[in-house]
Backbone as a printed PyTorch tensor [residue, N CA C, xyz], in Angstrom:
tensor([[[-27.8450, -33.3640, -23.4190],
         [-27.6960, -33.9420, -24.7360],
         [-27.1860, -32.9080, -25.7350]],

        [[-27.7710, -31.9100, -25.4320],
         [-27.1660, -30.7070, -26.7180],
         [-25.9000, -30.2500, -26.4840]],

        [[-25.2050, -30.0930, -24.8990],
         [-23.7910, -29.9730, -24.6510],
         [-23.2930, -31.1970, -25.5840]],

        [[-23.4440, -32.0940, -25.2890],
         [-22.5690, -32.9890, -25.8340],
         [-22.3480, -33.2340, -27.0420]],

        [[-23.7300, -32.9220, -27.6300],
         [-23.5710, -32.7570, -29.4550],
         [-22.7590, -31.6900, -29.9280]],

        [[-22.7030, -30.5950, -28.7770],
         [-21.5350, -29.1600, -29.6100],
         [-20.4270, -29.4900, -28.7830]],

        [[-20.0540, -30.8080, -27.9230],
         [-19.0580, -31.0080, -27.4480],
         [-18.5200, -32.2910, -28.7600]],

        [[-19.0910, -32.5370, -29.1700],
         [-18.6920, -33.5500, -30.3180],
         [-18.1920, -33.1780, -31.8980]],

        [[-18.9980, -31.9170, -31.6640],
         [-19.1780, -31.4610, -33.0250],
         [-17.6760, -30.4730, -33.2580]],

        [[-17.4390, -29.6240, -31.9560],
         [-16.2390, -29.0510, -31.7990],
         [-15.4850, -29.9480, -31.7990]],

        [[-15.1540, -31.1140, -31.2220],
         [-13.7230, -32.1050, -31.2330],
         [-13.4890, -32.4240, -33.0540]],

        [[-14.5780, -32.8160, -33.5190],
         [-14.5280, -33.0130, -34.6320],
         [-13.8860, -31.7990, -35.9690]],

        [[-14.4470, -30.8090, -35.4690],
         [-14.2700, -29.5720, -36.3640],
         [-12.7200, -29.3680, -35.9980]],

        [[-12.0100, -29.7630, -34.2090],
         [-10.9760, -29.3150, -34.4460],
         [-10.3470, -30.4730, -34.6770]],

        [[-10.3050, -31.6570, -34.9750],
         [ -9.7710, -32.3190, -35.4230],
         [ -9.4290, -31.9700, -37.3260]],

        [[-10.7490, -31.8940, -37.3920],
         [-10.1200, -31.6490, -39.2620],
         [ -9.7370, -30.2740, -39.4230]],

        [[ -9.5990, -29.6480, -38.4030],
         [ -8.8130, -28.2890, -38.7120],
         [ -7.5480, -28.3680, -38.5130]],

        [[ -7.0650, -29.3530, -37.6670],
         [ -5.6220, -29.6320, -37.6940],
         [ -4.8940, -30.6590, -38.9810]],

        [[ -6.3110, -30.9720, -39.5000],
         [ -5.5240, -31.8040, -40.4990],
         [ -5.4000, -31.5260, -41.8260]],

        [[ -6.8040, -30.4620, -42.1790],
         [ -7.1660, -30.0400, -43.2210],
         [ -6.8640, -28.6950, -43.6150]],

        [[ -6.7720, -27.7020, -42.6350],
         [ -6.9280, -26.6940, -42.2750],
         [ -8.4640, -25.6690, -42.5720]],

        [[ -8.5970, -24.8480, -42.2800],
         [ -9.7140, -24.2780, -42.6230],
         [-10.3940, -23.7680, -44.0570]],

        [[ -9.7580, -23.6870, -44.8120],
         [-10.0000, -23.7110, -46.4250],
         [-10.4940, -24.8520, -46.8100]],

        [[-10.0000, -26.0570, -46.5220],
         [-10.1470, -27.4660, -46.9470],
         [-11.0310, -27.9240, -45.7900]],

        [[-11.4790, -27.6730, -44.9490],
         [-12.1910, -28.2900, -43.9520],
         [-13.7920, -27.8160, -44.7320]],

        [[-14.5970, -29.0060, -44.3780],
         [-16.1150, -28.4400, -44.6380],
         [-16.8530, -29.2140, -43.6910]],

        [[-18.4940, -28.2660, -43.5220],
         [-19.0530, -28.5300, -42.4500],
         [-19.4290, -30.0470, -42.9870]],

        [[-19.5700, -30.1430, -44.1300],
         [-20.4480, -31.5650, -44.6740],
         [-19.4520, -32.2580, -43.3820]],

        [[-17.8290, -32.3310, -43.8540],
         [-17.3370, -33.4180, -43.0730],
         [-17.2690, -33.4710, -42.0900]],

        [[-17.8260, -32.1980, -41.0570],
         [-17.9050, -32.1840, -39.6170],
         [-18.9470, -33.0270, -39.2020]],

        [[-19.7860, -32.4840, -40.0080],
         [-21.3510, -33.0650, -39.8930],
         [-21.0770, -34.9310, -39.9490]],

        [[-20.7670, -35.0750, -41.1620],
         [-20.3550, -36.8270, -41.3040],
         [-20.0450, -37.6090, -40.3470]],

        [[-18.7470, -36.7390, -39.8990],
         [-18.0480, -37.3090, -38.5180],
         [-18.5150, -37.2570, -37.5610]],

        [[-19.8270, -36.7460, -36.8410],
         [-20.2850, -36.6140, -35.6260],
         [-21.5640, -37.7400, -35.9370]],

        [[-22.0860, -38.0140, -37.1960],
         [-23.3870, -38.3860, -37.4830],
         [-24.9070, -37.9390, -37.9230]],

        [[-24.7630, -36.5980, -37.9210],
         [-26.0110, -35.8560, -37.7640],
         [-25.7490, -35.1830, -39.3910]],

        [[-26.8980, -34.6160, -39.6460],
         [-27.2730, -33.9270, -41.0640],
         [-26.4880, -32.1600, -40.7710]],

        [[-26.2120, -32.1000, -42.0900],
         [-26.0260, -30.9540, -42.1920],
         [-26.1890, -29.2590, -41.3350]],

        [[-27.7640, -29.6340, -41.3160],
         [-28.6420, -28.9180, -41.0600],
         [-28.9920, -29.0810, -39.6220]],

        [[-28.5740, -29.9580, -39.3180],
         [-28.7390, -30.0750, -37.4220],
         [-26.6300, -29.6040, -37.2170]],

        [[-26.1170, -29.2070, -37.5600],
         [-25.3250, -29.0290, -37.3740],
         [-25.2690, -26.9980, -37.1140]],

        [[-25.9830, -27.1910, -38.1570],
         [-26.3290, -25.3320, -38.1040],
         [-27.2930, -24.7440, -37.2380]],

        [[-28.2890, -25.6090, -36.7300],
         [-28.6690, -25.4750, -35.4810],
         [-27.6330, -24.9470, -34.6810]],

        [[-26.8410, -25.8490, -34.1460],
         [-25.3020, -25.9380, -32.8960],
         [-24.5660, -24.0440, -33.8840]],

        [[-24.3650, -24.0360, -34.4930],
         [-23.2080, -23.0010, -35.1300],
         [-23.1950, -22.6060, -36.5890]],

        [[-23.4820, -21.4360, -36.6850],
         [-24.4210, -20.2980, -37.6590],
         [-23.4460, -20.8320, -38.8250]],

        [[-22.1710, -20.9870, -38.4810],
         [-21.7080, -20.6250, -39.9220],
         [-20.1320, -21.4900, -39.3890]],

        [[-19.1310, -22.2910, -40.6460],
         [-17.8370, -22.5940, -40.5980],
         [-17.0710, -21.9130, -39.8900]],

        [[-17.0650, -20.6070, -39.9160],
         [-16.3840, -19.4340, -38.9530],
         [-16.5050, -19.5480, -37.5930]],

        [[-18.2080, -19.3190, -37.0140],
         [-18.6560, -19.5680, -35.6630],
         [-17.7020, -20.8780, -35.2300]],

        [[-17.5370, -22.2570, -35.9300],
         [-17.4910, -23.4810, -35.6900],
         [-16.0590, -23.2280, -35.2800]],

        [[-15.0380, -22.4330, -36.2530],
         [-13.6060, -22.4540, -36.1690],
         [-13.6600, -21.3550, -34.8610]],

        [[-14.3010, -20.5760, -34.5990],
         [-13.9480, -20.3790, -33.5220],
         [-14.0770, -20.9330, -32.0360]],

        [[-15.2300, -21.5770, -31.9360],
         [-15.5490, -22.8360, -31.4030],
         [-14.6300, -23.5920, -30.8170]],

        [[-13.8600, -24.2230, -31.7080],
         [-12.4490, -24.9850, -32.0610],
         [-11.1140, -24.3870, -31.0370]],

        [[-11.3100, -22.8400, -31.3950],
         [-10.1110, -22.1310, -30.8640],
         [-10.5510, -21.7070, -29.3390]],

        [[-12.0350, -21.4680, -28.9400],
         [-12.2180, -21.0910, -27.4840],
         [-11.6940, -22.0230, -26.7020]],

        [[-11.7200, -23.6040, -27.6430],
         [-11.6150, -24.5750, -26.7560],
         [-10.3630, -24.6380, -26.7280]],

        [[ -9.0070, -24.6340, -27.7170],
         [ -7.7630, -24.5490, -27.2070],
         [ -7.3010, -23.5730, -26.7340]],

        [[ -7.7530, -22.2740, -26.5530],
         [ -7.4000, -21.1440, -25.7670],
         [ -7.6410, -21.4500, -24.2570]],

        [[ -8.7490, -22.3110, -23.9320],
         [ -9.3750, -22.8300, -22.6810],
         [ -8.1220, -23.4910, -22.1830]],

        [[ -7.7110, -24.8340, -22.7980],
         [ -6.8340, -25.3360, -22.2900],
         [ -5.8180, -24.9730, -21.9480]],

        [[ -4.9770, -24.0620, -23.1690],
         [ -3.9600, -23.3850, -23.2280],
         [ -3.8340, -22.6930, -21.5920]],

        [[ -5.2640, -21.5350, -21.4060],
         [ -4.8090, -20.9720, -20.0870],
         [ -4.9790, -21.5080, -18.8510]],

        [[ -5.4490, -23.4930, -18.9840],
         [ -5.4870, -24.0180, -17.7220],
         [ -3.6560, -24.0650, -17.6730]],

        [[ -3.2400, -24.9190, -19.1690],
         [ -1.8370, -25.2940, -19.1780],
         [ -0.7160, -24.1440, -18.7310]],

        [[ -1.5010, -22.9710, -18.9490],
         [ -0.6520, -21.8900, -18.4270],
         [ -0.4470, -21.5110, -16.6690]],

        [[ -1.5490, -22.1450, -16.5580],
         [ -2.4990, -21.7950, -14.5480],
         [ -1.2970, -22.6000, -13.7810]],

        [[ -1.7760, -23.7610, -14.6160],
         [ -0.6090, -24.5350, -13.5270],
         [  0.4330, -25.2390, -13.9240]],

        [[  1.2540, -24.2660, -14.6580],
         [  2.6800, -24.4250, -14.6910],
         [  3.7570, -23.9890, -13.6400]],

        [[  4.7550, -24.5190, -13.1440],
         [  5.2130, -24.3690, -11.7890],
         [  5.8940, -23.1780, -12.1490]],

        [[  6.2850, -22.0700, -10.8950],
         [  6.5580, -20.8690, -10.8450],
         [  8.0150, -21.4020, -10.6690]],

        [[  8.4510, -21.3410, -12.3820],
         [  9.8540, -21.4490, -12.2520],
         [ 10.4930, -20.3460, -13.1790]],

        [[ 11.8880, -20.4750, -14.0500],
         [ 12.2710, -19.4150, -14.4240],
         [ 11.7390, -19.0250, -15.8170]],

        [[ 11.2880, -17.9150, -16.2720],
         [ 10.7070, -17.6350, -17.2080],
         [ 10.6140, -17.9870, -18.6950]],

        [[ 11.9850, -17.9580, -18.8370],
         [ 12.3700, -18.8020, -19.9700],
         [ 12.0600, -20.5510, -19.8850]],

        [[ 11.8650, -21.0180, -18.7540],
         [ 11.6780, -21.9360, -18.8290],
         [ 10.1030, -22.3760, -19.0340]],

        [[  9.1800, -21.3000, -18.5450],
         [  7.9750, -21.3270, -18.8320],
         [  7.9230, -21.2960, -20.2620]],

        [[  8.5540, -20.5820, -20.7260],
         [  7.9260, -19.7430, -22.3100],
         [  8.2690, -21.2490, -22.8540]],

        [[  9.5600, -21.9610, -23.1860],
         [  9.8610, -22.9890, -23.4490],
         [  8.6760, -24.1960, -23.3190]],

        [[  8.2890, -24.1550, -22.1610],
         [  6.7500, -25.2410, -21.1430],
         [  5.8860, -25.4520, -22.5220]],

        [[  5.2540, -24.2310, -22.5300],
         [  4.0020, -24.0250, -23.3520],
         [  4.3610, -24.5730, -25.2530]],

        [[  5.6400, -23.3540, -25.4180],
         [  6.0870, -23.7580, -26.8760],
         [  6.2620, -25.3280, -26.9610]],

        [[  6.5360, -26.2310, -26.6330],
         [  6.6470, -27.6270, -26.5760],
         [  5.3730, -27.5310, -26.0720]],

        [[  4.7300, -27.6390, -25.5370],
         [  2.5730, -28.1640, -25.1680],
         [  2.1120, -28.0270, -26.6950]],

        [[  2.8060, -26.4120, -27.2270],
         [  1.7700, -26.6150, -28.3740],
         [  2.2580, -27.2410, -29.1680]],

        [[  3.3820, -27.3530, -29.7950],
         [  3.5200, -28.1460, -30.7590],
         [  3.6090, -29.7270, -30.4160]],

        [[  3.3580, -30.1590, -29.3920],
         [  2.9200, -31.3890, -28.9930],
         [  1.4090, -31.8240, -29.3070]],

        [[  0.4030, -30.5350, -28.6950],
         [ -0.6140, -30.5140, -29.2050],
         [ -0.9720, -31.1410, -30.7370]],

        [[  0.2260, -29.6390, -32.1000],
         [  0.0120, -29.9100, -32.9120],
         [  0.6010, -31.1210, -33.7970]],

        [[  1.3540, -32.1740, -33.1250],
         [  2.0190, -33.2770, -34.0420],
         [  0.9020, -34.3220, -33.5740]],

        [[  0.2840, -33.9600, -32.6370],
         [ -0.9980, -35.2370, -32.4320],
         [ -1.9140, -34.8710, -32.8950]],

        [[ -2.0070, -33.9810, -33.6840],
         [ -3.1860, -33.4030, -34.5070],
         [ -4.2100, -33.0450, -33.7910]],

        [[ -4.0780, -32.1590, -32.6800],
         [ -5.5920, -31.5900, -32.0700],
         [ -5.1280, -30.0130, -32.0770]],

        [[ -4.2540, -29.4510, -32.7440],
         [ -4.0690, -28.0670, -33.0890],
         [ -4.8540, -27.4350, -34.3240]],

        [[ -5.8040, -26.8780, -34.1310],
         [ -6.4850, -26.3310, -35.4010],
         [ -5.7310, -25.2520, -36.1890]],

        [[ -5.2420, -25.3610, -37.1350],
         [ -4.5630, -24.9150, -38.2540],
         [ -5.6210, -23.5980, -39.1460]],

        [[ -5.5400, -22.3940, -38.7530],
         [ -6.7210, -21.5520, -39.4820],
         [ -5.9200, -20.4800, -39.9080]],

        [[ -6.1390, -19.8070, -41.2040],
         [ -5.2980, -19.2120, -42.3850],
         [ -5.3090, -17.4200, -41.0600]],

        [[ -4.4940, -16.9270, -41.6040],
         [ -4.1820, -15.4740, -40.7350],
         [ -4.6220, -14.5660, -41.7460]],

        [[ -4.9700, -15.1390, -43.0050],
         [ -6.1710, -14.1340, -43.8600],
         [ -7.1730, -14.1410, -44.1630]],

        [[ -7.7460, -15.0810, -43.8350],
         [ -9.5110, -14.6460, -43.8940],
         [-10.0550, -13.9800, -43.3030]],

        [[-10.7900, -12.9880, -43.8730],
         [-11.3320, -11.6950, -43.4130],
         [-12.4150, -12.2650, -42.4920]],

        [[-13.4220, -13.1520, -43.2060],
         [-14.6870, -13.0910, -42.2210],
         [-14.3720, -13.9450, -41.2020]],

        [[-13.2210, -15.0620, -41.4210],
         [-12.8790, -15.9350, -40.0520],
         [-12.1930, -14.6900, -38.9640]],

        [[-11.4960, -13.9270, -39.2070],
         [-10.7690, -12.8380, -38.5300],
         [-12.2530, -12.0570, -37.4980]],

        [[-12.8080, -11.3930, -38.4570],
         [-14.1250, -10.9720, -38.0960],
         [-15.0330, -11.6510, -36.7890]],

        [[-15.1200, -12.9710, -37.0660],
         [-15.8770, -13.9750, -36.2190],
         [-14.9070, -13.8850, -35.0060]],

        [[-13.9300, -14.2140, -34.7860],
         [-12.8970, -14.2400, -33.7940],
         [-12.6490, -13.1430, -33.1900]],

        [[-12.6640, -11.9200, -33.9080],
         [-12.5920, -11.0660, -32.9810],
         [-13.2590, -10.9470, -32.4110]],

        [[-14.9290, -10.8100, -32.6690],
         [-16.2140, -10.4790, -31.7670],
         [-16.6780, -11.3130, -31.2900]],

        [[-15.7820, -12.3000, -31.0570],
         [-16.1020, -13.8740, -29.5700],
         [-15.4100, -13.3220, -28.9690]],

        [[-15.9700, -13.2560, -27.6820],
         [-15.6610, -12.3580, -26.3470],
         [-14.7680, -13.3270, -25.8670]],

        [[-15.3710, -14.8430, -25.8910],
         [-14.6930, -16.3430, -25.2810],
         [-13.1330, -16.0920, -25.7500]],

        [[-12.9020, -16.0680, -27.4620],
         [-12.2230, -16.3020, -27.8150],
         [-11.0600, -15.0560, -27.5790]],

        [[-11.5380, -13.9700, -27.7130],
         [-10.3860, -12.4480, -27.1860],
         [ -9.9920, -12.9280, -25.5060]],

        [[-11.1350, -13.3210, -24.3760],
         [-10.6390, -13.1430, -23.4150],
         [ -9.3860, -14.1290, -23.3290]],

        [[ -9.6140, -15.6130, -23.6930],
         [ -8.5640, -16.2580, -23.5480],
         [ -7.4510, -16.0770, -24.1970]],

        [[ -7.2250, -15.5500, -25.7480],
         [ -6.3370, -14.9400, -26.2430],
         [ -5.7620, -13.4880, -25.3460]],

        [[ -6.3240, -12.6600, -24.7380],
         [ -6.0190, -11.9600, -23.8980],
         [ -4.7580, -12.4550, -22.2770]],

        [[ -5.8160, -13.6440, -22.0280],
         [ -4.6520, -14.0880, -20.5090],
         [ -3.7960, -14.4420, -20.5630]],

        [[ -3.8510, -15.3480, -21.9420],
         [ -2.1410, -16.0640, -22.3590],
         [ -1.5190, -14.8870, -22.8530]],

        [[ -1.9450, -14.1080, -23.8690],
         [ -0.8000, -13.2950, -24.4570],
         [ -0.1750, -12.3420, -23.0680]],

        [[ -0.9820, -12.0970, -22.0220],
         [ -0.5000, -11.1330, -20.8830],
         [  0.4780, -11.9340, -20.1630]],

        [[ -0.1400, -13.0190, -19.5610],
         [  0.6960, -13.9960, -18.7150],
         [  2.1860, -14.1240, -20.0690]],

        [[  2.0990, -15.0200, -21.0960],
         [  3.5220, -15.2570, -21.8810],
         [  4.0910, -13.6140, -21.9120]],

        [[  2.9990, -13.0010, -22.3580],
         [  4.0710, -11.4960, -22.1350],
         [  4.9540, -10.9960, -20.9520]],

        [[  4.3390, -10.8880, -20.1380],
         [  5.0290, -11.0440, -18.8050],
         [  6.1430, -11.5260, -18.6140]],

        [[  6.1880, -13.0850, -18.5900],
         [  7.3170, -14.0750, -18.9640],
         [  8.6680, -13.1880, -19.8690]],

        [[  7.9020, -13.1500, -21.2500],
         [  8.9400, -12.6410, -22.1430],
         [  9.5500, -11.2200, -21.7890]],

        [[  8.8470, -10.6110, -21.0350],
         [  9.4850,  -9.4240, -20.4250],
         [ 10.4840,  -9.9390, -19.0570]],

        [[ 10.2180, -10.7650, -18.3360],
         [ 10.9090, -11.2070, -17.5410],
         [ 12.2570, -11.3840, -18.1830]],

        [[ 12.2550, -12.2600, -19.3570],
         [ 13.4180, -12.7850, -19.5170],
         [ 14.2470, -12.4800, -19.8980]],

        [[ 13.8430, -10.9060, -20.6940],
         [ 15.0340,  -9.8880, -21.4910],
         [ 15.1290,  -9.2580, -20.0110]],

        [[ 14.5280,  -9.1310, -19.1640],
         [ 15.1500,  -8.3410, -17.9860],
         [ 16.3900,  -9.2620, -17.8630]],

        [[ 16.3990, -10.6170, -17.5090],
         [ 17.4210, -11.4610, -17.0080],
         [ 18.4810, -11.5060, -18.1570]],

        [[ 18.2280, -10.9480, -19.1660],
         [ 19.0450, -11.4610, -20.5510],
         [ 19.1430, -12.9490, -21.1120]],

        [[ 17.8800, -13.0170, -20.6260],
         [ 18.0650, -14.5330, -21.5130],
         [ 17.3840, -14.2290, -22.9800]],

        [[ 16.3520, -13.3520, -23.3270],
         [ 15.9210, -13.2300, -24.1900],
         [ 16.4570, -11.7380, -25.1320]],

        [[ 16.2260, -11.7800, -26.0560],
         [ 17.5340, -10.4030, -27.0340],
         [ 16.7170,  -9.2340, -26.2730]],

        [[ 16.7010,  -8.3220, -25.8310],
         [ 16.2350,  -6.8130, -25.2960],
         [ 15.8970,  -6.3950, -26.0580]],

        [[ 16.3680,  -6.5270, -27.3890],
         [ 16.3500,  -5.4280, -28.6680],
         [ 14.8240,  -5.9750, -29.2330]],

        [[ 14.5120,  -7.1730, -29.3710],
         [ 13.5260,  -7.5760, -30.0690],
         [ 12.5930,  -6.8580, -29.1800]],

        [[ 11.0790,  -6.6250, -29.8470],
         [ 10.0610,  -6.0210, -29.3390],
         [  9.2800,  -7.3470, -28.8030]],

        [[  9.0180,  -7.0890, -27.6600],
         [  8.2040,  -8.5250, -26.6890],
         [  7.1990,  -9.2340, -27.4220]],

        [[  6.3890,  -8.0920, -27.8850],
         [  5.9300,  -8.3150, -29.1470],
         [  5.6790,  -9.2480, -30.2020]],

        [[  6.6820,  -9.1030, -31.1180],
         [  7.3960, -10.0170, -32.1580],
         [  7.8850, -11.3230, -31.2450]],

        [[  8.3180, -11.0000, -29.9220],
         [  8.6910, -12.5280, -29.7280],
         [  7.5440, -13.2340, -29.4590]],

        [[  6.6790, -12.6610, -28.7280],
         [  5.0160, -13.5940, -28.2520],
         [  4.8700, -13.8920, -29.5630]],

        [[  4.4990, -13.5160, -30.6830],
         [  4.1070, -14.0980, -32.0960],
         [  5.0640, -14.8850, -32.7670]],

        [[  5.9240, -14.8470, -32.3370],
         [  7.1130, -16.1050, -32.7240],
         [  6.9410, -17.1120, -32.2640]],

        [[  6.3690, -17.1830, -31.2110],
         [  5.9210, -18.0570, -29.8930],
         [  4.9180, -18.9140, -30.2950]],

        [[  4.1330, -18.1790, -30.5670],
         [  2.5850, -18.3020, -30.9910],
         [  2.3530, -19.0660, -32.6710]],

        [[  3.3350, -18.9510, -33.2360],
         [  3.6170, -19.5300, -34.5280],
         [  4.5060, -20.7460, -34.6390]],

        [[  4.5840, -21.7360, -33.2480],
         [  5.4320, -22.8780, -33.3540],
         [  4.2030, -23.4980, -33.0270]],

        [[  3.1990, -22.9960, -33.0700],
         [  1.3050, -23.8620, -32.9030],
         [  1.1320, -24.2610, -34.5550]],

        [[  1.8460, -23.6290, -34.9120],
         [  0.7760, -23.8010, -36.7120],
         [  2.2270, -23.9860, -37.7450]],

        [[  3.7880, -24.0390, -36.9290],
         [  4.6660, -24.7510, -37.8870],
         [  4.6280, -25.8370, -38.7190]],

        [[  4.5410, -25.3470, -40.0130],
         [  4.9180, -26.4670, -40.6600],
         [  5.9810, -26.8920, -41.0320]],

        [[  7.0570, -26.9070, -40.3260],
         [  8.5080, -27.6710, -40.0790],
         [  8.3530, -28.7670, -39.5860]],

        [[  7.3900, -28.9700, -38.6120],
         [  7.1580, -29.8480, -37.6510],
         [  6.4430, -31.4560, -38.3900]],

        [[  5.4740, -30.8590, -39.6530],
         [  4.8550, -31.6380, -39.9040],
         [  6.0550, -32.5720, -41.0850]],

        [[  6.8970, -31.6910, -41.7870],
         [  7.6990, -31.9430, -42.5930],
         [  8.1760, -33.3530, -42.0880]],

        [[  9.0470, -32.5430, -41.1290],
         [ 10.1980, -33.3020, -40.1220],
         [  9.4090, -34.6170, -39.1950]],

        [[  8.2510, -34.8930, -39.3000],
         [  7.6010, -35.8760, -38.9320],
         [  7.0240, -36.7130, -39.8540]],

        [[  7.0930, -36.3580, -41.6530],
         [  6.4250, -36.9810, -42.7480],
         [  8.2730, -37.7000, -43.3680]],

        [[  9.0470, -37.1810, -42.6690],
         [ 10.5590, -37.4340, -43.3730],
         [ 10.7970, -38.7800, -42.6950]],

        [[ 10.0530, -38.9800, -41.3260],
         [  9.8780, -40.5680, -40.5870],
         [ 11.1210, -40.8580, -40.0540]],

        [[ 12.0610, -40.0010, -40.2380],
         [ 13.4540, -40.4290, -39.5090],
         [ 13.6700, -39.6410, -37.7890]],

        [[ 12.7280, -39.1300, -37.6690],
         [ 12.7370, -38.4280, -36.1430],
         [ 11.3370, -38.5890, -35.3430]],

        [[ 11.4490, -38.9280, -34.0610],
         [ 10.1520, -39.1190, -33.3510],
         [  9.6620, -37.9410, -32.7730]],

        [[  8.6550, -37.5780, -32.6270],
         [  7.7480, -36.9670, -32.0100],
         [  8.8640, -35.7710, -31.1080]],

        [[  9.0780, -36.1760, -29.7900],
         [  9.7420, -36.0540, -28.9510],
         [ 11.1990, -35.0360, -29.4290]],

        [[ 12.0430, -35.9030, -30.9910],
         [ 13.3220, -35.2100, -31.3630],
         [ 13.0970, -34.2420, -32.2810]],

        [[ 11.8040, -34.0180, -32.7650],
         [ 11.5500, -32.8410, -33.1110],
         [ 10.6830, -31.6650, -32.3410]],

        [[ 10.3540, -32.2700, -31.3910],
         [  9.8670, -30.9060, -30.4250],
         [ 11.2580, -30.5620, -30.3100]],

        [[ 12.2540, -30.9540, -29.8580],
         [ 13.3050, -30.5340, -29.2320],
         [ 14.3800, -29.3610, -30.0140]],

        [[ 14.6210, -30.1480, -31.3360],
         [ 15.1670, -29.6180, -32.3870],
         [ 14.4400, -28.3800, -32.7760]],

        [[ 12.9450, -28.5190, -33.0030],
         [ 12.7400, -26.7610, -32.9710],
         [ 12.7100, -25.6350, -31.8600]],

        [[ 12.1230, -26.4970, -30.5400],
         [ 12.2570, -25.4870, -29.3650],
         [ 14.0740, -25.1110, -29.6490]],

        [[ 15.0620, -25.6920, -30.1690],
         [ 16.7780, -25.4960, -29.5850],
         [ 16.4720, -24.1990, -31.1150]],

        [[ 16.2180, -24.1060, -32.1410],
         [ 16.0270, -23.3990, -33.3160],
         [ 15.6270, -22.0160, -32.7390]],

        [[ 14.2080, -22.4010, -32.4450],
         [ 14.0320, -20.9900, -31.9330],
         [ 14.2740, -20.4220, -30.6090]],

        [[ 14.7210, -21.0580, -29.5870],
         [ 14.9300, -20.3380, -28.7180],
         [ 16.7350, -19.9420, -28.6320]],

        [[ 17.3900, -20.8130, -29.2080],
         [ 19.0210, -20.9670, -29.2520],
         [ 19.3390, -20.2080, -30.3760]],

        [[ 18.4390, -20.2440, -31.5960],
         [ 19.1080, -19.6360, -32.9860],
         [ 19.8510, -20.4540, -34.1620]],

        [[ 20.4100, -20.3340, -34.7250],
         [ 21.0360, -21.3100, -35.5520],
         [ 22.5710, -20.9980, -35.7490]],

        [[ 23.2980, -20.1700, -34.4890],
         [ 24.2900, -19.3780, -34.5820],
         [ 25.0860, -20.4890, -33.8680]],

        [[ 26.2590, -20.8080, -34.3760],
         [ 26.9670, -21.9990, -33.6070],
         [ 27.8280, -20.8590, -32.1880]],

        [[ 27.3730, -21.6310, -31.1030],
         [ 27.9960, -21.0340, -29.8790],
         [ 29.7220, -21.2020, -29.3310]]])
């Protein structure tokens, strides 16, 4: 019974983190949405922070099943795989949206072991990849692997995506496409 209440309570938290983001998200409305008081909520998770990270063990979880068993094909085509998962993720709204400056959310996240290790396998595994692919020259050499994994990693929390889906003239589908061709193609006519 108590799995399932911090299995409820997390879907919920990452639901309004994808919609609200974490500034605008509050536990009241986590709490609301699951049913339970406030205060049985803080039982499950000390603090909004604990909760947002919560949120993120669980898409880091998925992330490195979605990474496990992706077929061993060409690298670029992996890196491509995932960048479309997440922003698929995030146009159905189960991408939690959390600011890259809050100190004490930063804080909380780092010292979740859950949350570093899985941030750890993907960034190694996509690193890998992205090193693969400047070997092959599909990806620029010059850029630092680096900067491209975080380029990568920032088509999870685009807000182009949400734009280009509130403008109602493109589906789901023609804007994954249109940004994966952006960032992986450039905007340089060939």
């Amino acid at each position: 019974m108590l799995k399932v209440r911090e299995d409820a309570i997390v879907q919920a938290a990452s639901r309004l983190l994808a919609e609200k983001g974490f500034d605008l998200m509050t536990v009241d409305e986590v709490a609301a949405d699951v049913g339970i008081a406030k205060a049985s909520l803080y039982k499950h998770f000390p603090s909004k922070e604990a909760l947002a990270a919560a949120a993120m063990v669980k898409v880091l979880d998925r992330a490195c099943a979605f990474l496990a068993n992706l077929p061993d094909t060409h690298p670029l085509d992996q890196l491509k795989a995932v960048v479309r998962w997440m922003m698929q993720l995030q146009l159905a709204g189960e991408m939690p949206s959390l600011p890259s400056q809050n100190s004490s959310l930063r804080a909380t996240l780092m010292n979740n072991k859950a949350y570093m290790d899985g941030l750890m396998e993907a960034s190694d595994r996509m690193g890998a990849w992205i090193e693969q692919a400047q070997a092959q020259g599909l990806i620029n050499q010059q850029l630092p692997a680096i900067a491209v994994l975080y380029t990568l990693y920032a088509r999870a929390c685009d807000p182009v995506l949400d734009f280009l889906k509130m403008g109602e003239q493109l589906g789901d589908e023609q804007i994954v496409e249109l940004v994966l061709s952006t960032c992986f193609d450039g905007l340089v006519s060939r």
